Amino acid sequence: MDAKLVNPFVDAFTTVLPQMGFPVPQRTNITVKENHTIGLGVSVIVGFTKQLRGNVVYNMKTDTAKFIASTMMMGMPVNEFDAMAQSAISEMSNMLTANAATNLAGMGLEVDISTPSLSIGENFQVKISDSKFLQVEMDIGGHSVEIDIAVEQN
Protein backbone atom coordinates (compact mmCIF):
# COMPACT_ATOMS: atom_id res chain seq x y z
CA MET A 1 0.00 0.00 0.00
CA ASP A 2 1.24 3.47 -0.90
CA ALA A 3 1.99 5.51 2.25
CA LYS A 4 0.74 8.71 0.59
CA LEU A 5 -2.76 7.19 0.68
CA VAL A 6 -2.66 7.05 4.51
CA ASN A 7 -2.16 10.76 5.16
CA PRO A 8 -5.63 11.84 3.93
CA PHE A 9 -7.19 9.66 6.65
CA VAL A 10 -4.95 10.93 9.45
CA ASP A 11 -5.44 14.50 8.23
CA ALA A 12 -9.23 14.02 8.23
CA PHE A 13 -9.08 12.77 11.82
CA THR A 14 -6.98 15.71 13.04
CA THR A 15 -9.05 18.27 11.10
CA VAL A 16 -12.65 17.13 11.56
CA LEU A 17 -12.70 16.09 15.23
CA PRO A 18 -11.49 19.43 16.67
CA GLN A 19 -14.24 21.15 14.65
CA MET A 20 -16.73 19.01 16.61
CA GLY A 21 -15.31 20.00 20.00
CA PHE A 22 -12.77 17.22 20.56
CA PRO A 23 -9.20 17.82 21.69
CA VAL A 24 -6.72 17.66 18.80
CA PRO A 25 -6.08 13.93 18.16
CA GLN A 26 -2.49 12.70 18.38
CA ARG A 27 -1.05 9.78 16.44
CA THR A 28 0.41 7.37 18.98
CA ASN A 29 1.42 4.38 16.85
CA ILE A 30 1.48 3.02 13.32
CA THR A 31 1.76 -0.70 12.58
CA VAL A 32 1.68 -2.93 9.51
CA LYS A 33 -0.90 -5.70 9.96
CA GLU A 34 -2.12 -8.58 7.80
CA ASN A 35 -5.65 -9.38 6.66
CA HIS A 36 -7.68 -8.67 9.80
CA THR A 37 -7.89 -6.90 13.10
CA ILE A 38 -9.71 -7.80 16.30
CA GLY A 39 -12.88 -5.90 17.21
CA LEU A 40 -12.35 -3.80 20.34
CA GLY A 41 -16.05 -3.19 21.06
CA VAL A 42 -17.27 -0.92 18.25
CA SER A 43 -16.00 -1.19 14.67
CA VAL A 44 -17.19 0.82 11.68
CA ILE A 45 -16.23 -0.34 8.19
CA VAL A 46 -16.39 1.99 5.19
CA GLY A 47 -15.52 0.83 1.67
CA PHE A 48 -13.91 2.69 -1.25
CA THR A 49 -14.51 2.27 -4.98
CA LYS A 50 -13.58 3.92 -8.32
CA GLN A 51 -9.90 4.89 -8.58
CA LEU A 52 -9.27 3.67 -5.05
CA ARG A 53 -10.52 0.39 -3.69
CA GLY A 54 -10.42 -1.09 -0.24
CA ASN A 55 -11.64 -0.39 3.27
CA VAL A 56 -11.08 1.79 6.26
CA VAL A 57 -12.15 0.59 9.72
CA TYR A 58 -12.57 2.80 12.78
CA ASN A 59 -12.11 0.44 15.73
CA MET A 60 -12.53 1.44 19.38
CA LYS A 61 -13.57 0.28 22.82
CA THR A 62 -17.21 0.82 23.78
CA ASP A 63 -16.23 3.42 26.41
CA THR A 64 -14.43 5.40 23.71
CA ALA A 65 -17.49 5.18 21.45
CA LYS A 66 -19.66 6.48 24.31
CA PHE A 67 -17.19 9.34 24.93
CA ILE A 68 -17.28 10.27 21.23
CA ALA A 69 -21.08 10.04 21.05
CA SER A 70 -21.42 12.18 24.19
CA THR A 71 -19.09 14.84 22.81
CA MET A 72 -20.96 14.87 19.49
CA MET A 73 -24.23 15.31 21.40
CA MET A 74 -22.97 18.42 23.23
CA GLY A 75 -21.95 16.56 26.39
CA MET A 76 -25.20 14.68 26.90
CA PRO A 77 -24.39 11.65 29.08
CA VAL A 78 -24.21 8.37 27.16
CA ASN A 79 -24.58 5.52 29.63
CA GLU A 80 -25.64 2.88 27.10
CA PHE A 81 -24.37 2.39 23.58
CA ASP A 82 -27.92 2.68 22.26
CA ALA A 83 -29.32 3.55 18.83
CA MET A 84 -28.63 7.28 19.25
CA ALA A 85 -25.01 6.67 20.25
CA GLN A 86 -24.60 4.20 17.38
CA SER A 87 -25.96 6.79 14.96
CA ALA A 88 -23.48 9.37 16.26
CA ILE A 89 -20.54 6.98 15.72
CA SER A 90 -21.74 6.13 12.21
CA GLU A 91 -22.10 9.83 11.42
CA MET A 92 -18.60 10.55 12.74
CA SER A 93 -17.25 7.77 10.51
CA ASN A 94 -19.13 9.26 7.55
CA MET A 95 -17.71 12.72 8.22
CA LEU A 96 -14.14 11.45 8.62
CA THR A 97 -14.29 9.27 5.51
CA ALA A 98 -15.96 11.97 3.40
CA ASN A 99 -13.20 14.38 4.42
CA ALA A 100 -10.55 11.79 3.54
CA ALA A 101 -12.28 11.27 0.17
CA THR A 102 -12.13 15.04 -0.41
CA ASN A 103 -8.43 14.98 0.47
CA LEU A 104 -7.91 12.09 -1.98
CA ALA A 105 -9.80 14.01 -4.68
CA GLY A 106 -7.33 16.84 -4.09
CA MET A 107 -4.62 14.33 -5.06
CA GLY A 108 -6.46 13.70 -8.35
CA LEU A 109 -8.21 10.47 -7.28
CA GLU A 110 -11.91 9.95 -7.96
CA VAL A 111 -13.41 7.90 -5.12
CA ASP A 112 -16.80 6.85 -3.83
CA ILE A 113 -17.45 5.69 -0.28
CA SER A 114 -19.96 3.14 0.96
CA THR A 115 -22.47 3.58 3.75
CA PRO A 116 -20.77 2.85 7.10
CA SER A 117 -21.36 -0.61 8.54
CA LEU A 118 -21.25 -0.64 12.36
CA SER A 119 -20.46 -3.80 14.32
CA ILE A 120 -20.68 -4.20 18.08
CA GLY A 121 -18.74 -6.77 20.06
CA GLU A 122 -15.29 -7.67 21.25
CA ASN A 123 -12.72 -10.22 20.13
CA PHE A 124 -14.10 -10.97 16.68
CA GLN A 125 -12.10 -10.80 13.48
CA VAL A 126 -12.69 -7.88 11.16
CA LYS A 127 -11.34 -8.72 7.70
CA ILE A 128 -9.85 -5.58 6.24
CA SER A 129 -7.78 -6.79 3.32
CA ASP A 130 -6.45 -9.82 1.48
CA SER A 131 -2.94 -8.59 2.25
CA LYS A 132 -1.20 -6.07 4.48
CA PHE A 133 -2.77 -2.87 5.79
CA LEU A 134 -1.74 -0.01 8.06
CA GLN A 135 -3.15 0.44 11.52
CA VAL A 136 -2.83 3.99 12.83
CA GLU A 137 -3.63 4.52 16.51
CA MET A 138 -4.98 7.94 17.44
CA ASP A 139 -5.47 9.36 20.92
CA ILE A 140 -8.42 11.70 21.52
CA GLY A 141 -8.15 13.11 25.02
CA GLY A 142 -7.03 9.80 26.53
CA HIS A 143 -9.29 7.64 24.34
CA SER A 144 -7.78 5.46 21.63
CA VAL A 145 -9.19 4.85 18.15
CA GLU A 146 -7.53 2.52 15.65
CA ILE A 147 -7.82 3.52 12.01
CA ASP A 148 -7.22 0.44 9.88
CA ILE A 149 -6.46 1.55 6.33
CA ALA A 150 -6.37 -0.90 3.40
CA VAL A 151 -6.74 1.08 0.19
CA GLU A 152 -4.94 0.91 -3.12
CA GLN A 153 -5.18 2.63 -6.46
CA ASN A 154 -6.88 0.81 -9.33
Coordinates of N, CA, C and O in Angstrom, one line a residue:
M1 N 0.8 -1.2 0.0 CA 0.0 0.0 0.0 C 0.9 1.2 0.0 O 1.9 1.3 0.7
D2 N 0.5 2.2 -0.8 CA 1.2 3.5 -0.9 C 1.0 4.3 0.3 O -0.1 4.7 0.7
A3 N 2.1 4.7 1.0 CA 2.0 5.5 2.2 C 1.3 6.8 2.0 O 0.6 7.4 2.9
K4 N 1.4 7.4 0.8 CA 0.7 8.7 0.6 C -0.8 8.6 0.7 O -1.5 9.6 0.9
L5 N -1.3 7.4 0.6 CA -2.8 7.2 0.7 C -3.2 7.2 2.1 O -4.4 7.2 2.4
V6 N -2.3 7.1 3.1 CA -2.7 7.0 4.5 C -2.9 8.5 5.1 O -3.8 8.7 5.9
N7 N -2.1 9.4 4.6 CA -2.2 10.8 5.2 C -3.5 11.4 5.1 O -4.0 12.1 6.0
P8 N -4.3 11.2 4.0 CA -5.6 11.8 3.9 C -6.5 11.4 5.1 O -7.4 12.2 5.5
F9 N -6.4 10.2 5.6 CA -7.2 9.7 6.7 C -6.8 10.3 8.0 O -7.6 10.7 8.8
V10 N -5.5 10.3 8.2 CA -5.0 10.9 9.5 C -5.3 12.4 9.5 O -5.7 13.0 10.5
D11 N -5.1 13.1 8.3 CA -5.4 14.5 8.2 C -6.9 14.7 8.5 O -7.3 15.7 9.2
A12 N -7.8 13.9 8.0 CA -9.2 14.0 8.2 C -9.5 13.9 9.7 O -10.3 14.7 10.3
F13 N -8.9 13.0 10.4 CA -9.1 12.8 11.8 C -8.7 14.0 12.6 O -9.4 14.4 13.5
T14 N -7.5 14.6 12.3 CA -7.0 15.7 13.0 C -7.6 17.0 12.7 O -7.5 18.0 13.4
T15 N -8.3 17.1 11.5 CA -9.0 18.3 11.1 C -10.5 18.3 11.5 O -11.0 19.3 12.1
V16 N -11.2 17.2 11.3 CA -12.6 17.1 11.6 C -13.0 17.1 13.0 O -13.9 17.8 13.5
L17 N -12.3 16.2 13.8 CA -12.7 16.1 15.2 C -12.6 17.4 16.0 O -13.5 17.7 16.8
P18 N -11.5 18.2 15.9 CA -11.5 19.4 16.7 C -12.6 20.4 16.3 O -13.1 21.1 17.1
Q19 N -13.1 20.3 15.1 CA -14.2 21.1 14.7 C -15.5 20.7 15.4 O -16.5 21.5 15.4
M20 N -15.5 19.5 15.9 CA -16.7 19.0 16.6 C -16.6 19.1 18.1 O -17.4 18.6 18.9
G21 N -15.5 19.8 18.6 CA -15.3 20.0 20.0 C -14.4 19.0 20.7 O -14.3 19.1 21.9
F22 N -13.7 18.2 20.0 CA -12.8 17.2 20.6 C -11.4 17.9 20.7 O -11.1 18.8 19.9
P23 N -10.6 17.4 21.7 CA -9.2 17.8 21.7 C -8.5 17.4 20.4 O -8.9 16.4 19.8
V24 N -7.4 18.0 20.0 CA -6.7 17.7 18.8 C -6.2 16.2 19.0 O -5.4 16.0 19.9
P25 N -6.6 15.3 18.1 CA -6.1 13.9 18.2 C -4.6 13.9 17.9 O -4.0 14.6 17.1
Q26 N -3.9 12.9 18.6 CA -2.5 12.7 18.4 C -2.3 11.3 17.9 O -2.9 10.3 18.4
R27 N -1.4 11.1 16.9 CA -1.1 9.8 16.4 C -0.1 9.2 17.5 O 0.9 9.8 17.8
T28 N -0.4 8.0 18.0 CA 0.4 7.4 19.0 C 1.2 6.2 18.5 O 2.2 5.8 19.1
N29 N 0.7 5.6 17.4 CA 1.4 4.4 16.8 C 1.0 4.1 15.4 O -0.2 4.5 15.0
I30 N 1.8 3.5 14.7 CA 1.5 3.0 13.3 C 2.1 1.6 13.1 O 3.3 1.5 13.5
T31 N 1.3 0.7 12.7 CA 1.8 -0.7 12.6 C 1.3 -1.3 11.3 O 0.2 -1.0 10.8
V32 N 2.1 -2.2 10.7 CA 1.7 -2.9 9.5 C 1.0 -4.2 10.0 O 1.6 -4.9 10.9
K33 N -0.2 -4.5 9.6 CA -0.9 -5.7 10.0 C -1.2 -6.5 8.7 O -1.1 -6.0 7.6
E34 N -1.7 -7.7 8.9 CA -2.1 -8.6 7.8 C -3.6 -9.0 7.9 O -4.0 -9.5 9.0
N35 N -4.3 -8.8 6.9 CA -5.7 -9.4 6.7 C -6.8 -8.9 7.6 O -7.8 -8.4 7.1
H36 N -6.6 -9.0 8.9 CA -7.7 -8.7 9.8 C -7.2 -8.0 11.1 O -6.0 -8.0 11.4
T37 N -8.2 -7.4 11.8 CA -7.9 -6.9 13.1 C -8.9 -7.5 14.0 O -9.8 -8.2 13.6
I38 N -8.8 -7.3 15.3 CA -9.7 -7.8 16.3 C -10.6 -6.7 16.8 O -10.1 -5.6 17.2
G39 N -11.9 -6.9 16.7 CA -12.9 -5.9 17.2 C -12.6 -5.6 18.7 O -12.5 -6.5 19.5
L40 N -12.6 -4.3 19.0 CA -12.4 -3.8 20.3 C -13.6 -3.5 21.1 O -13.6 -3.4 22.3
G41 N -14.8 -3.5 20.4 CA -16.0 -3.2 21.1 C -17.0 -2.6 20.1 O -18.1 -3.0 19.9
V42 N -16.5 -1.6 19.3 CA -17.3 -0.9 18.3 C -16.4 -0.7 17.0 O -15.3 -0.2 17.2
S43 N -16.8 -1.3 15.9 CA -16.0 -1.2 14.7 C -16.9 -0.7 13.6 O -18.0 -1.2 13.4
V44 N -16.4 0.3 12.8 CA -17.2 0.8 11.7 C -16.3 0.6 10.4 O -15.2 1.1 10.3
I45 N -16.9 -0.1 9.5 CA -16.2 -0.3 8.2 C -16.8 0.5 7.1 O -18.1 0.6 7.0
V46 N -16.0 1.2 6.3 CA -16.4 2.0 5.2 C -15.5 1.6 4.0 O -14.3 1.5 4.1
G47 N -16.2 1.3 2.9 CA -15.5 0.8 1.7 C -15.3 2.0 0.7 O -15.9 3.0 0.7
F48 N -14.3 1.7 -0.2 CA -13.9 2.7 -1.2 C -14.0 2.0 -2.6 O -13.6 0.8 -2.7
T49 N -14.5 2.8 -3.6 CA -14.5 2.3 -5.0 C -14.0 3.4 -5.9 O -13.7 4.5 -5.5
K50 N -14.0 3.1 -7.2 CA -13.6 3.9 -8.3 C -12.1 3.8 -8.4 O -11.6 2.7 -8.6
Q51 N -11.3 4.9 -8.4 CA -9.9 4.9 -8.6 C -9.1 4.4 -7.4 O -7.9 4.1 -7.4
L52 N -9.8 4.2 -6.3 CA -9.3 3.7 -5.0 C -10.2 2.6 -4.6 O -11.4 2.7 -4.6
R53 N -9.7 1.4 -4.2 CA -10.5 0.4 -3.7 C -9.9 -0.1 -2.4 O -8.7 -0.1 -2.2
G54 N -10.8 -0.6 -1.5 CA -10.4 -1.1 -0.2 C -11.3 -0.7 0.9 O -12.5 -0.3 0.6
N55 N -10.8 -0.7 2.1 CA -11.6 -0.4 3.3 C -10.9 0.4 4.3 O -9.6 0.4 4.3
V56 N -11.6 1.2 5.1 CA -11.1 1.8 6.3 C -12.0 1.3 7.4 O -13.2 1.2 7.2
V57 N -11.4 1.0 8.5 CA -12.1 0.6 9.7 C -11.8 1.5 10.9 O -10.6 1.7 11.2
Y58 N -12.8 2.0 11.6 CA -12.6 2.8 12.8 C -12.9 1.8 13.9 O -14.1 1.4 14.0
N59 N -11.9 1.5 14.7 CA -12.1 0.4 15.7 C -11.8 1.0 17.1 O -10.8 1.7 17.3
M60 N -12.7 0.8 18.1 CA -12.5 1.4 19.4 C -13.3 0.6 20.5 O -14.1 -0.2 20.2
K61 N -12.9 0.9 21.7 CA -13.6 0.3 22.8 C -14.9 1.0 23.0 O -15.1 2.1 22.6
T62 N -15.9 0.3 23.6 CA -17.2 0.8 23.8 C -17.2 2.1 24.6 O -17.9 3.1 24.3
D63 N -16.3 2.2 25.6 CA -16.2 3.4 26.4 C -15.8 4.6 25.6 O -16.2 5.7 25.7
T64 N -14.9 4.3 24.6 CA -14.4 5.4 23.7 C -15.6 5.8 22.8 O -15.8 7.0 22.6
A65 N -16.3 4.9 22.3 CA -17.5 5.2 21.5 C -18.5 6.0 22.2 O -19.1 7.0 21.7
K66 N -18.7 5.7 23.5 CA -19.7 6.5 24.3 C -19.1 7.9 24.6 O -19.9 8.9 24.5
F67 N -17.8 8.0 24.8 CA -17.2 9.3 24.9 C -17.4 10.2 23.7 O -17.7 11.3 23.7
I68 N -17.1 9.6 22.5 CA -17.3 10.3 21.2 C -18.7 10.7 21.0 O -19.0 11.8 20.7
A69 N -19.6 9.7 21.2 CA -21.1 10.0 21.1 C -21.5 11.2 22.0 O -22.2 12.1 21.6
S70 N -21.1 11.1 23.2 CA -21.4 12.2 24.2 C -20.9 13.5 23.7 O -21.6 14.5 23.8
T71 N -19.7 13.6 23.3 CA -19.1 14.8 22.8 C -19.9 15.4 21.6 O -20.1 16.6 21.5
M72 N -20.2 14.5 20.7 CA -21.0 14.9 19.5 C -22.4 15.4 19.8 O -22.9 16.2 19.1
M73 N -22.9 14.9 21.0 CA -24.2 15.3 21.4 C -24.2 16.4 22.5 O -25.0 16.4 23.4
M74 N -23.1 17.3 22.4 CA -23.0 18.4 23.2 C -22.8 18.1 24.7 O -23.3 18.8 25.6
G75 N -22.2 16.9 25.0 CA -21.9 16.6 26.4 C -23.1 15.8 27.1 O -23.0 15.5 28.3
M76 N -24.1 15.5 26.3 CA -25.2 14.7 26.9 C -24.6 13.3 27.4 O -23.9 12.7 26.6
P77 N -24.9 12.9 28.6 CA -24.4 11.7 29.1 C -24.8 10.5 28.2 O -26.0 10.4 27.8
V78 N -23.9 9.6 27.9 CA -24.2 8.4 27.2 C -23.8 7.2 28.0 O -22.7 6.8 28.1
N79 N -24.8 6.6 28.7 CA -24.6 5.5 29.6 C -24.7 4.2 28.9 O -24.0 3.2 29.3
E80 N -25.5 4.1 27.9 CA -25.6 2.9 27.1 C -25.3 3.2 25.7 O -25.6 4.3 25.2
F81 N -24.7 2.2 25.0 CA -24.4 2.4 23.6 C -25.6 2.0 22.8 O -25.7 1.0 22.1
D82 N -26.6 2.9 22.9 CA -27.9 2.7 22.3 C -28.0 3.2 20.8 O -26.9 3.6 20.3
A83 N -29.2 3.2 20.2 CA -29.3 3.5 18.8 C -28.8 5.0 18.5 O -28.2 5.2 17.5
M84 N -29.1 5.9 19.5 CA -28.6 7.3 19.2 C -27.1 7.4 19.2 O -26.5 8.0 18.4
A85 N -26.5 6.7 20.2 CA -25.0 6.7 20.3 C -24.4 6.0 19.0 O -23.4 6.4 18.4
Q86 N -25.1 4.9 18.6 CA -24.6 4.2 17.4 C -24.7 5.1 16.2 O -23.8 5.1 15.3
S87 N -25.8 5.9 16.1 CA -26.0 6.8 15.0 C -24.9 7.9 15.0 O -24.4 8.2 13.9
A88 N -24.5 8.3 16.1 CA -23.5 9.4 16.3 C -22.1 8.8 15.8 O -21.4 9.5 15.0
I89 N -21.8 7.6 16.1 CA -20.5 7.0 15.7 C -20.5 6.8 14.2 O -19.5 7.0 13.5
S90 N -21.7 6.3 13.7 CA -21.7 6.1 12.2 C -21.6 7.5 11.5 O -20.9 7.6 10.5
E91 N -22.2 8.5 12.0 CA -22.1 9.8 11.4 C -20.7 10.3 11.5 O -20.2 10.9 10.5
M92 N -20.0 10.1 12.6 CA -18.6 10.6 12.7 C -17.8 9.8 11.7 O -16.9 10.5 11.0
S93 N -18.0 8.5 11.5 CA -17.3 7.8 10.5 C -17.5 8.3 9.1 O -16.6 8.4 8.3
N94 N -18.8 8.7 8.8 CA -19.1 9.3 7.6 C -18.4 10.6 7.3 O -17.8 10.8 6.2
M95 N -18.4 11.4 8.3 CA -17.7 12.7 8.2 C -16.2 12.6 8.0 O -15.6 13.2 7.2
L96 N -15.6 11.7 8.8 CA -14.1 11.5 8.6 C -13.8 10.9 7.2 O -12.9 11.4 6.6
T97 N -14.6 9.9 6.8 CA -14.3 9.3 5.5 C -14.6 10.2 4.4 O -13.8 10.2 3.4
A98 N -15.7 11.0 4.5 CA -16.0 12.0 3.4 C -14.8 13.0 3.3 O -14.4 13.4 2.2
N99 N -14.3 13.4 4.4 CA -13.2 14.4 4.4 C -12.0 13.7 3.8 O -11.3 14.4 3.0
A100 N -11.7 12.5 4.1 CA -10.5 11.8 3.5 C -10.7 11.7 2.0 O -9.8 11.8 1.3
A101 N -12.0 11.4 1.6 CA -12.3 11.3 0.2 C -12.0 12.6 -0.5 O -11.5 12.7 -1.6
T102 N -12.4 13.7 0.1 CA -12.1 15.0 -0.4 C -10.6 15.3 -0.5 O -10.1 15.8 -1.5
N103 N -9.9 14.9 0.5 CA -8.4 15.0 0.5 C -7.8 14.2 -0.7 O -6.9 14.6 -1.4
L104 N -8.4 13.0 -0.9 CA -7.9 12.1 -2.0 C -8.2 12.7 -3.3 O -7.5 12.6 -4.3
A105 N -9.4 13.3 -3.4 CA -9.8 14.0 -4.7 C -8.8 15.1 -5.0 O -8.5 15.4 -6.1
G106 N -8.3 15.8 -3.9 CA -7.3 16.8 -4.1 C -6.0 16.3 -4.6 O -5.2 17.1 -5.2
M107 N -5.8 15.0 -4.5 CA -4.6 14.3 -5.1 C -4.9 13.8 -6.5 O -4.1 13.1 -7.1
G108 N -6.1 14.1 -7.0 CA -6.5 13.7 -8.3 C -7.1 12.3 -8.4 O -7.3 11.8 -9.5
L109 N -7.6 11.8 -7.3 CA -8.2 10.5 -7.3 C -9.7 10.6 -7.1 O -10.2 11.3 -6.2
E110 N -10.4 10.0 -8.1 CA -11.9 10.0 -8.0 C -12.3 8.7 -7.1 O -12.0 7.6 -7.5
V111 N -13.0 9.0 -6.0 CA -13.4 7.9 -5.1 C -14.9 8.0 -4.7 O -15.4 9.1 -4.7
D112 N -15.5 6.9 -4.5 CA -16.8 6.8 -3.8 C -16.6 6.1 -2.5 O -15.8 5.2 -2.5
I113 N -17.5 6.4 -1.5 CA -17.5 5.7 -0.3 C -18.8 5.0 -0.1 O -19.8 5.5 -0.5
S114 N -18.7 3.9 0.6 CA -20.0 3.1 1.0 C -20.6 3.7 2.2 O -20.0 4.5 3.0
T115 N -21.8 3.3 2.5 CA -22.5 3.6 3.7 C -21.7 2.9 4.9 O -21.3 1.7 4.7
P116 N -21.5 3.5 6.0 CA -20.8 2.8 7.1 C -21.5 1.6 7.6 O -22.8 1.6 7.7
S117 N -20.8 0.6 8.0 CA -21.4 -0.6 8.5 C -20.8 -0.8 10.0 O -19.6 -1.0 10.1
L118 N -21.7 -0.6 11.0 CA -21.3 -0.6 12.4 C -21.4 -2.0 12.9 O -22.5 -2.6 12.8
S119 N -20.4 -2.5 13.6 CA -20.5 -3.8 14.3 C -20.2 -3.6 15.8 O -19.3 -2.8 16.1
I120 N -20.9 -4.3 16.6 CA -20.7 -4.2 18.1 C -20.2 -5.5 18.6 O -20.9 -6.6 18.3
G121 N -19.2 -5.5 19.4 CA -18.7 -6.8 20.1 C -17.2 -6.7 20.2 O -16.5 -6.0 19.5
E122 N -16.7 -7.6 21.0 CA -15.3 -7.7 21.3 C -14.7 -9.0 20.8 O -15.5 -10.0 20.7
N123 N -13.5 -9.0 20.4 CA -12.7 -10.2 20.1 C -13.2 -11.0 18.9 O -13.2 -12.2 18.9
F124 N -13.8 -10.3 17.9 CA -14.1 -11.0 16.7 C -13.2 -10.4 15.6 O -12.7 -9.3 15.7
Q125 N -13.0 -11.2 14.6 CA -12.1 -10.8 13.5 C -12.8 -9.9 12.5 O -13.9 -10.2 12.1
V126 N -12.2 -8.8 12.2 CA -12.7 -7.9 11.2 C -11.7 -8.0 10.0 O -10.6 -7.6 10.1
K127 N -12.2 -8.6 8.9 CA -11.3 -8.7 7.7 C -11.3 -7.4 7.0 O -12.3 -6.8 6.7
I128 N -10.1 -6.9 6.8 CA -9.8 -5.6 6.2 C -9.3 -5.7 4.8 O -9.6 -4.9 4.0
S129 N -8.5 -6.7 4.6 CA -7.8 -6.8 3.3 C -7.4 -8.2 3.1 O -7.4 -9.1 4.0
D130 N -7.0 -8.5 1.8 CA -6.4 -9.8 1.5 C -4.9 -9.8 1.7 O -4.3 -10.9 1.5
S131 N -4.4 -8.7 2.0 CA -2.9 -8.6 2.2 C -2.7 -7.7 3.4 O -3.5 -7.6 4.4
K132 N -1.6 -6.9 3.4 CA -1.2 -6.1 4.5 C -2.0 -4.8 4.5 O -2.5 -4.3 3.4
F133 N -2.1 -4.2 5.6 CA -2.8 -2.9 5.8 C -2.1 -2.1 6.9 O -1.3 -2.7 7.7
L134 N -2.3 -0.8 7.0 CA -1.7 0.0 8.1 C -2.8 0.3 9.1 O -3.9 0.6 8.9
Q135 N -2.3 0.1 10.4 CA -3.1 0.4 11.5 C -2.5 1.7 12.2 O -1.4 1.6 12.6
V136 N -3.3 2.8 12.2 CA -2.8 4.0 12.8 C -3.6 4.2 14.1 O -4.9 4.2 14.1
E137 N -2.9 4.3 15.2 CA -3.6 4.5 16.5 C -3.6 6.0 16.8 O -2.6 6.7 16.7
M138 N -4.8 6.5 17.1 CA -5.0 7.9 17.4 C -5.5 8.1 18.9 O -6.4 7.3 19.3
D139 N -5.0 9.1 19.6 CA -5.5 9.4 20.9 C -6.3 10.6 20.9 O -5.9 11.6 20.3
I140 N -7.5 10.5 21.4 CA -8.4 11.7 21.5 C -8.7 11.9 23.0 O -9.5 11.3 23.6
G141 N -7.9 12.8 23.6 CA -8.2 13.1 25.0 C -8.1 11.9 25.9 O -8.9 11.8 26.8
G142 N -7.2 11.0 25.7 CA -7.0 9.8 26.5 C -7.8 8.6 26.0 O -7.8 7.5 26.7
H143 N -8.5 8.7 24.9 CA -9.3 7.6 24.3 C -8.6 7.3 23.0 O -8.3 8.1 22.2
S144 N -8.5 6.0 22.8 CA -7.8 5.5 21.6 C -8.7 5.0 20.5 O -9.7 4.3 20.8
V145 N -8.5 5.4 19.3 CA -9.2 4.9 18.1 C -8.2 4.3 17.2 O -7.2 5.0 16.9
E146 N -8.4 3.1 16.7 CA -7.5 2.5 15.7 C -8.2 2.8 14.3 O -9.4 2.6 14.1
I147 N -7.4 3.3 13.4 CA -7.8 3.5 12.0 C -7.1 2.5 11.2 O -5.9 2.5 11.1
D148 N -7.8 1.5 10.7 CA -7.2 0.4 9.9 C -7.5 0.8 8.4 O -8.6 0.9 8.0
I149 N -6.4 1.0 7.7 CA -6.5 1.5 6.3 C -5.9 0.5 5.3 O -4.7 0.2 5.4
A150 N -6.8 0.0 4.5 CA -6.4 -0.9 3.4 C -6.9 -0.4 2.1 O -8.0 -0.8 1.7
V151 N -6.3 0.5 1.5 CA -6.7 1.1 0.2 C -5.6 1.0 -0.8 O -4.4 1.2 -0.4
E152 N -5.9 0.9 -2.1 CA -4.9 0.9 -3.1 C -5.6 1.5 -4.4 O -6.8 1.4 -4.6
Q153 N -4.7 2.0 -5.2 CA -5.2 2.6 -6.5 C -5.5 1.5 -7.5 O -4.8 0.5 -7.5
N154 N -6.5 1.7 -8.2 CA -6.9 0.8 -9.3 C -6.0 1.1 -10.5 O -5.6 2.2 -10.8

